[in-house]
PDB file of C-alpha atoms in Angstrom:
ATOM      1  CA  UNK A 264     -58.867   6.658   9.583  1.00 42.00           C
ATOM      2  CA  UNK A 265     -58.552   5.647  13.344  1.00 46.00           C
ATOM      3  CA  UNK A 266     -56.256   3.399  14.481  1.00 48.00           C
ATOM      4  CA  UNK A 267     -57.962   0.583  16.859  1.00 48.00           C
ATOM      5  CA  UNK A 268     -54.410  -0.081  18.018  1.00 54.00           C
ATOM      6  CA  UNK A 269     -53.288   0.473  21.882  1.00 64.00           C
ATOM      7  CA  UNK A 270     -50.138   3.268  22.195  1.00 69.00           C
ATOM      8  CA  UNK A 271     -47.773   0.855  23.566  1.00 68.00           C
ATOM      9  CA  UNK A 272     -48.495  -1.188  20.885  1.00 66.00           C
ATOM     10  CA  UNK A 273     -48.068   1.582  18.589  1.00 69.00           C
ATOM     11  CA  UNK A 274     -44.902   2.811  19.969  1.00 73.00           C
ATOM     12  CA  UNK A 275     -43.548  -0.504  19.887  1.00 68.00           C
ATOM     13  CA  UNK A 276     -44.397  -0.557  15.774  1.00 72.00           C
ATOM     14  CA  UNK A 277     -42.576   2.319  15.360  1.00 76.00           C
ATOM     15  CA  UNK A 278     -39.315   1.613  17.407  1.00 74.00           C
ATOM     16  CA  UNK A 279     -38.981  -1.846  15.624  1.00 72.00           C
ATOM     17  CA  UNK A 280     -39.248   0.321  12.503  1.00 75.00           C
ATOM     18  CA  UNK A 281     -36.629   3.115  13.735  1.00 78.00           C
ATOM     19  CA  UNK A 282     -34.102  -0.068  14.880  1.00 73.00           C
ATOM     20  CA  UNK A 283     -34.670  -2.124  11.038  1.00 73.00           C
ATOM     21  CA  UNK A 284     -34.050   1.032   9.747  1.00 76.00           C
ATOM     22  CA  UNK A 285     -30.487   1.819  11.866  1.00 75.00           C
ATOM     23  CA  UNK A 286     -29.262  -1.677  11.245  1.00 72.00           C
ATOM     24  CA  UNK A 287     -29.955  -0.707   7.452  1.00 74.00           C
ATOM     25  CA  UNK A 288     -27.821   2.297   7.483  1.00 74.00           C
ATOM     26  CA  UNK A 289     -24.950  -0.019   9.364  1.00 71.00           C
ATOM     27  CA  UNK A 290     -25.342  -2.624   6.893  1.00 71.00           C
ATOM     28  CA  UNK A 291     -24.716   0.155   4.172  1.00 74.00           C
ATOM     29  CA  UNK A 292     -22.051   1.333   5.655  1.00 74.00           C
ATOM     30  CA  UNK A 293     -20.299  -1.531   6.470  1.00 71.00           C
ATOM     31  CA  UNK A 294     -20.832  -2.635   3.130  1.00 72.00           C
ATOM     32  CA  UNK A 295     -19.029   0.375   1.595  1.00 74.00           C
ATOM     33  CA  UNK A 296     -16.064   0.037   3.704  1.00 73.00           C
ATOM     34  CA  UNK A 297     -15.381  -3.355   2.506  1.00 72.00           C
ATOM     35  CA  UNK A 298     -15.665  -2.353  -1.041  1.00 75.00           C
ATOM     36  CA  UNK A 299     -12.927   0.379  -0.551  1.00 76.00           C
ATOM     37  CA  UNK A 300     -11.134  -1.825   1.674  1.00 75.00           C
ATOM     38  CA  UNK A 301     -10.532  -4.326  -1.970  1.00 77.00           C
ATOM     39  CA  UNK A 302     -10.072  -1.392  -4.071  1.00 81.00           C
ATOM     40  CA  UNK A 303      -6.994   0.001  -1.817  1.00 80.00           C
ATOM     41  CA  UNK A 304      -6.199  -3.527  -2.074  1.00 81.00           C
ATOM     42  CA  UNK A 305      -6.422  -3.837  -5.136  1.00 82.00           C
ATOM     43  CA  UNK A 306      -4.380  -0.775  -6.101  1.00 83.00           C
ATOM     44  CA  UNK A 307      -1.719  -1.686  -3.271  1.00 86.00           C
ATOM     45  CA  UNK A 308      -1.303  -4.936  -5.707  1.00 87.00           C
ATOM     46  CA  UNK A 309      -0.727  -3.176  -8.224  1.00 90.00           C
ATOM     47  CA  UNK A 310       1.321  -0.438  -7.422  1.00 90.00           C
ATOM     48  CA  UNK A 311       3.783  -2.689  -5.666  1.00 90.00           C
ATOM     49  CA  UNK A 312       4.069  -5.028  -8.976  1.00 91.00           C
ATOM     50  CA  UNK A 313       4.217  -2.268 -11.528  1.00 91.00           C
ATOM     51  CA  UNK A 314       7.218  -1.386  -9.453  1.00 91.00           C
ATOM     52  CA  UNK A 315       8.769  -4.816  -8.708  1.00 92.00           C
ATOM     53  CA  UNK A 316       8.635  -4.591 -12.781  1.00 93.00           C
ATOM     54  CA  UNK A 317      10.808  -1.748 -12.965  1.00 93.00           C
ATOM     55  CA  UNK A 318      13.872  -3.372 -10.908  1.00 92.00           C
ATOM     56  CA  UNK A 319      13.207  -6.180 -12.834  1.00 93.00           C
ATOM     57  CA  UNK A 320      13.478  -4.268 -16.589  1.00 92.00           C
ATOM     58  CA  UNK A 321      16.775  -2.794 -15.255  1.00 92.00           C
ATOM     59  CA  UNK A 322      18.498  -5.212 -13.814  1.00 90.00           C
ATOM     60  CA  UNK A 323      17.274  -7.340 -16.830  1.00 90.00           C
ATOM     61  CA  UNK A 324      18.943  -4.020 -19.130  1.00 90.00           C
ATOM     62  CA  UNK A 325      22.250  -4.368 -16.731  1.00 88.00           C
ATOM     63  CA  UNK A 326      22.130  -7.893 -17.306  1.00 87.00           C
ATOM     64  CA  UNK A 327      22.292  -7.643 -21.124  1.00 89.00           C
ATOM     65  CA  UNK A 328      25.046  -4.743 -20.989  1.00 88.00           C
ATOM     66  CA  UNK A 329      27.245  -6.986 -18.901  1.00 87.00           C
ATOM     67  CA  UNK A 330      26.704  -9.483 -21.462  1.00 87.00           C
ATOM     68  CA  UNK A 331      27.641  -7.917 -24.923  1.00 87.00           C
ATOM     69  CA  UNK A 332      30.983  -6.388 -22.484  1.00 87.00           C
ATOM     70  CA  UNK A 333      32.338  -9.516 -22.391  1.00 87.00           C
ATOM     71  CA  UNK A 334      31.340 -11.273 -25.166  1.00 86.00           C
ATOM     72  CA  UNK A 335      30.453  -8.438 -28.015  1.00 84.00           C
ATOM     73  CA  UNK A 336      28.076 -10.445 -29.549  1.00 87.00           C
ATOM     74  CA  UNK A 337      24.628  -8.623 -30.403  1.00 86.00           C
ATOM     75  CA  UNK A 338      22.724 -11.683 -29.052  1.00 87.00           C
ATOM     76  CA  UNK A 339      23.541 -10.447 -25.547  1.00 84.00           C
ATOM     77  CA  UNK A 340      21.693  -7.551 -26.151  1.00 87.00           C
ATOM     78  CA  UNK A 341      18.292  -9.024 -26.356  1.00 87.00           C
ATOM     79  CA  UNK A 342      16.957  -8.835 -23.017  1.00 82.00           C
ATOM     80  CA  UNK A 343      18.089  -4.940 -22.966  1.00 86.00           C
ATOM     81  CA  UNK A 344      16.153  -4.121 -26.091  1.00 87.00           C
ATOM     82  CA  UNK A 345      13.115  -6.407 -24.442  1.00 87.00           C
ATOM     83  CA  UNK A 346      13.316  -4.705 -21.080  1.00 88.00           C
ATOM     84  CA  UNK A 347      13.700  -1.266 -22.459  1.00 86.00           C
ATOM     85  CA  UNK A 348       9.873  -1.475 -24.624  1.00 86.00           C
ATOM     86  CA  UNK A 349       8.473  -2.676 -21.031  1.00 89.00           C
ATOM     87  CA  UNK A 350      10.566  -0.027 -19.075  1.00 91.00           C
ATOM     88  CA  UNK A 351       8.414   2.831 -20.418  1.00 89.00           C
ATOM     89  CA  UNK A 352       4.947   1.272 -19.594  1.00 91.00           C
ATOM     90  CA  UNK A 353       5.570   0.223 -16.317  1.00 92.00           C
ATOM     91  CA  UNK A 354       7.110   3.652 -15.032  1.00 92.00           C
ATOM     92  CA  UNK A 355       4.054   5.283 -16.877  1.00 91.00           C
ATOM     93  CA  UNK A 356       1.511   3.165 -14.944  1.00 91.00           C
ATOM     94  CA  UNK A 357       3.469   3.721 -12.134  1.00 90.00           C
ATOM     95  CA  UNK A 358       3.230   7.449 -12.261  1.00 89.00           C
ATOM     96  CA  UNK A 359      -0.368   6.855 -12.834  1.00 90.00           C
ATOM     97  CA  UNK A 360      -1.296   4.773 -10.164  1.00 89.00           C
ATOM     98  CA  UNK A 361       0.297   7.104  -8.026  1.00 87.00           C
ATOM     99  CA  UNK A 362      -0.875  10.463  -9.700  1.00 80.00           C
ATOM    100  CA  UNK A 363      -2.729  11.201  -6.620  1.00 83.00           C
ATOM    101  CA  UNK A 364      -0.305  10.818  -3.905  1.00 85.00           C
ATOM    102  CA  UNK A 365       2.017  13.608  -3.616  1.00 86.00           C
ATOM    103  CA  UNK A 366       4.561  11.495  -1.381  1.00 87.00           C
ATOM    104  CA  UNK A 367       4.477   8.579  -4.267  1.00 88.00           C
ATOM    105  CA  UNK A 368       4.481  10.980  -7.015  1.00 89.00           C
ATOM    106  CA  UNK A 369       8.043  12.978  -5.846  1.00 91.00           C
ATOM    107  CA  UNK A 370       8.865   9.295  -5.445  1.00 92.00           C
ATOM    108  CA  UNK A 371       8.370   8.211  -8.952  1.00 91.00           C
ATOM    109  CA  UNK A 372       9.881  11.482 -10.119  1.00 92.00           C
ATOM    110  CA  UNK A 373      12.847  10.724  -8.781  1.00 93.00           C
ATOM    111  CA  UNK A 374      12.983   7.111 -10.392  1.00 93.00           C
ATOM    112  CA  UNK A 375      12.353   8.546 -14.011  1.00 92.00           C
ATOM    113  CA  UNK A 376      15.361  10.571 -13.153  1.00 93.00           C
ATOM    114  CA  UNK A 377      17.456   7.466 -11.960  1.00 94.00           C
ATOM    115  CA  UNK A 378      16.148   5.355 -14.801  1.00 93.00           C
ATOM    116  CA  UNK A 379      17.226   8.226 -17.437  1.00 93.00           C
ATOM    117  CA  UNK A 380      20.605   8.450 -15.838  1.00 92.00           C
ATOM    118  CA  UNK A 381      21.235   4.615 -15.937  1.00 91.00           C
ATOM    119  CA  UNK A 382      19.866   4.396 -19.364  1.00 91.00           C
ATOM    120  CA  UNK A 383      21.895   6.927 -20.989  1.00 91.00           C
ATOM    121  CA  UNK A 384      25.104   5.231 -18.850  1.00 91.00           C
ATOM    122  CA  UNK A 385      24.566   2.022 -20.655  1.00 90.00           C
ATOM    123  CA  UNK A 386      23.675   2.982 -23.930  1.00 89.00           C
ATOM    124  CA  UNK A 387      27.437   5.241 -23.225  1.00 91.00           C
ATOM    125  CA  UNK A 388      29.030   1.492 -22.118  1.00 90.00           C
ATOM    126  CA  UNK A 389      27.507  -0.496 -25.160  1.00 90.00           C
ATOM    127  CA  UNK A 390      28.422   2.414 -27.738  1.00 91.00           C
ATOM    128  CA  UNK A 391      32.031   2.324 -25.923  1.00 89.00           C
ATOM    129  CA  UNK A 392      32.323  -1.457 -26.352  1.00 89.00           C
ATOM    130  CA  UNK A 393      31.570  -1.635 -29.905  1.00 88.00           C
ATOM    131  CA  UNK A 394      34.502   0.783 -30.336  1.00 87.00           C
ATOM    132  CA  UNK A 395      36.882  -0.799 -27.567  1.00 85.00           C
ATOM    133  CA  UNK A 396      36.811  -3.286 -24.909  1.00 87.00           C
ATOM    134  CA  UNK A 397      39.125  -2.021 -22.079  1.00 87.00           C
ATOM    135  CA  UNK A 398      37.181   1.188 -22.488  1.00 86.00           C
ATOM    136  CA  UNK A 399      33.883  -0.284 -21.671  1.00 85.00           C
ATOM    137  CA  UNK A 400      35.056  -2.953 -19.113  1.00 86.00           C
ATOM    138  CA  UNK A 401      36.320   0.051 -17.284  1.00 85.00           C
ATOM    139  CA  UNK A 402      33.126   2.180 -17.360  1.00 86.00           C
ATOM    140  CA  UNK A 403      30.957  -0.559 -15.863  1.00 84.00           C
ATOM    141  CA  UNK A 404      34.337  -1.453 -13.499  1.00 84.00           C
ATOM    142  CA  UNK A 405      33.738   1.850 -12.368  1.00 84.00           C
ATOM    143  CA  UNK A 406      30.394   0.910 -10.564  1.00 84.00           C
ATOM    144  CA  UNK A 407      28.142   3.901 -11.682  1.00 86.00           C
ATOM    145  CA  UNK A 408      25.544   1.350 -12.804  1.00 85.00           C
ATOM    146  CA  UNK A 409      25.576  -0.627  -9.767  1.00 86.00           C
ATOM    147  CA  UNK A 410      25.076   2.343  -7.592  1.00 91.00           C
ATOM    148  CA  UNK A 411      22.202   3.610  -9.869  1.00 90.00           C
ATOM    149  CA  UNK A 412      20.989   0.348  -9.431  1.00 89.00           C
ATOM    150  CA  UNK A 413      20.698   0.343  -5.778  1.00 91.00           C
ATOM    151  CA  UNK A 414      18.884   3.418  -5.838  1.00 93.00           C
ATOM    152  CA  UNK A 415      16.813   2.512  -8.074  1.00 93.00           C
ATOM    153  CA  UNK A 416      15.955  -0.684  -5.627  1.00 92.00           C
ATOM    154  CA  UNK A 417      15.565   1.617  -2.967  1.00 94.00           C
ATOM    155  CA  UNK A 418      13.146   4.028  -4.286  1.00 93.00           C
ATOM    156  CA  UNK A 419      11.008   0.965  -5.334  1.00 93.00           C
ATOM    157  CA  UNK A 420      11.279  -0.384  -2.048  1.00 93.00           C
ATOM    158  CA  UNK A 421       9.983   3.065  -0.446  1.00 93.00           C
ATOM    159  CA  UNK A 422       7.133   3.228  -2.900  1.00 92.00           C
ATOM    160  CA  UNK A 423       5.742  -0.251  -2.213  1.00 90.00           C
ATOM    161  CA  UNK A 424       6.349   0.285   1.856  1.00 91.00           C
ATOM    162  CA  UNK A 425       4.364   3.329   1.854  1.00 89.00           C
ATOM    163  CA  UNK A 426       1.405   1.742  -0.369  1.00 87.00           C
ATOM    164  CA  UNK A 427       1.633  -1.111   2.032  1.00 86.00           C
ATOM    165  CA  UNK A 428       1.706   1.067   4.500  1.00 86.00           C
ATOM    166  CA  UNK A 429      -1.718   3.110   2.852  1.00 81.00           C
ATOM    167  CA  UNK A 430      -3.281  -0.079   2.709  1.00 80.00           C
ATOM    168  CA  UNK A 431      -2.827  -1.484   6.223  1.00 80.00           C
ATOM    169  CA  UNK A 432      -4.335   1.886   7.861  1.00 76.00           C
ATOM    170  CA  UNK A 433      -7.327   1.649   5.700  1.00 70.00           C
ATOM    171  CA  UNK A 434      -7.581  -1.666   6.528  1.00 65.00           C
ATOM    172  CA  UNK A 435      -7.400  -1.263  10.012  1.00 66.00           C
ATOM    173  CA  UNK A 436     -10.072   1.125  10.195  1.00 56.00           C
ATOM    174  CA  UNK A 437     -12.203  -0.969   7.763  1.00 57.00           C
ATOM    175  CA  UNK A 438     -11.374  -4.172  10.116  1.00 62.00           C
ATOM    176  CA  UNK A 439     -12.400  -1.822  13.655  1.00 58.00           C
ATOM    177  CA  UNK A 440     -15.416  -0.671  11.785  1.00 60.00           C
ATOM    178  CA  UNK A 441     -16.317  -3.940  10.803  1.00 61.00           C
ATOM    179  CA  UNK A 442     -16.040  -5.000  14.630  1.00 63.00           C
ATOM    180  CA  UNK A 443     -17.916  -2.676  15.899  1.00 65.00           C
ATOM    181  CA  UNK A 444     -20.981  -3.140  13.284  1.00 63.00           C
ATOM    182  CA  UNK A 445     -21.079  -6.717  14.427  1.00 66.00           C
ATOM    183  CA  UNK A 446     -21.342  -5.561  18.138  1.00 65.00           C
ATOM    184  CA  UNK A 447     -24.353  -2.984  17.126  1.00 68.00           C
ATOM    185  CA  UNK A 448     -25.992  -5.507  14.971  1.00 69.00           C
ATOM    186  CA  UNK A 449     -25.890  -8.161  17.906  1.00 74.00           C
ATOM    187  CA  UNK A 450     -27.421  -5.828  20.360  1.00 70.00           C
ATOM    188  CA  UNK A 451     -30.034  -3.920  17.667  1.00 69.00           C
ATOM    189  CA  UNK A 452     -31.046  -7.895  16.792  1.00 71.00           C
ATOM    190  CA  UNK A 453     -31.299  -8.537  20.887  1.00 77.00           C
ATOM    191  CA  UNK A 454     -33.495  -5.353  21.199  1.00 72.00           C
ATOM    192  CA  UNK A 455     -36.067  -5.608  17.944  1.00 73.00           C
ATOM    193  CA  UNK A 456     -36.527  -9.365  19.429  1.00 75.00           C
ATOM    194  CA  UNK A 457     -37.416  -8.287  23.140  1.00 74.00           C
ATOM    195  CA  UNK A 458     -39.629  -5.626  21.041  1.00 72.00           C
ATOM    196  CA  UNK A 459     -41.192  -8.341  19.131  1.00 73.00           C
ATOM    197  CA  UNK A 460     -41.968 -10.869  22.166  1.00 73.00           C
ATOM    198  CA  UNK A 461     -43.675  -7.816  24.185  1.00 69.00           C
ATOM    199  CA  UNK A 462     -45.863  -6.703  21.013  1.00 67.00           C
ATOM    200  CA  UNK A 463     -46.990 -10.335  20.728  1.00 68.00           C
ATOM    201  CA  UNK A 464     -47.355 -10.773  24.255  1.00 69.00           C
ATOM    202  CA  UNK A 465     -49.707  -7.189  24.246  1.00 66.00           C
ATOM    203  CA  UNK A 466     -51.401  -8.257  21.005  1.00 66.00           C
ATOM    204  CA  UNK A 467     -52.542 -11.634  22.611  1.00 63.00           C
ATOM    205  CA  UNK A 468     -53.293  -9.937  25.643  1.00 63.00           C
TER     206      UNK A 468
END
């Protein structure tokens, strides 16, 4: 078939075509940096509060020792027998949402092993108080459980800094690349206009 179609004409078809399809492939793009942009997020969110769970389980567990201490009434113990069913799932989705960081995950090892230690050290102090009081006031007087506390705190506070951390590089680059396709897309949408006003201008010709 022959084309009754000047070459300028033509050629400025096919460049219109060439720019549609570039913006396209930035629009794509761009798109697809945004979506992992709310998925890290999204796991940032999550991470962080799965962990702000954990201090909150323990010192919740503390809280309850402290109570049946000084009082040695069972009652007490409630919010230690509540925290400890919780503990378990939010160290487990923890370790999961961090499975694939190897900084995180020696991270969250660490806090199992903090968690076990400061378990076992209250379940010793409440066994000890049922038996005798001066014993038990003496182990927690001791401040074990506060320091095992504090470093639990502190390894929390390290895991959600470096996820907040993860996120705001990501988002960063999502938030430069997001600049820049705006810039392209103002000048590819300045150029297929030009192209359009000369084809109609040739056309009419």
């Amino acid at each position: 078939m022959k084309l009754h179609v000047e070459k300028r004409v033509l050629l400025g078809f096919l460049v219109t075509a060439l720019v549609l399809a570039i913006l396209g492939v930035f629009s794509f793009t761009s798109t697809q940096r945004l979506i992992n942009t709310a998925r890290l997020l999204s796991h940032a969110t999550r991470v962080i509060n799965n962990a702000e769970q954990v201090v909150k389980a323990i010192v919740d567990i503390e809280t309850g020792q402290r109570g049946f201490v000084i009082t040695g009434k069972d009652e007490f113990l409630e919010p230690y027998y509540e925290s400890l069913k919780r503990l378990d799932v939010y160290v487990n989705t923890l370790d999961s949402l961090t499975g694939q960081n190897g900084s995180q995950k020696t991270k969250v090892a660490e806090l199992r092993t903090l968690i076990h230690q400061q378990l076992s050290r209250t379940t010793g102090v409440i066994q000890a108080r049922k038996e005798n009081f001066e014993k038990a006031r003496d182990m927690v007087a001791g401040g074990e459980g506060k320091r095992t506390t504090d470093a639990i705190r502190n390894i929390v506070n390290n895991i959600q800094n470096e996820e907040r951390e993860i996120f705001r590089k990501g988002n960063t680059i999502s938030r430069e690349s997001l600049e820049q396709f705006q810039y392209s897309f103002i000048g590819l949408a300045i150029a297929i206009t030009v192209i359009v006003v000369y084809l109609f201008y040739s056309i009419n010709k």
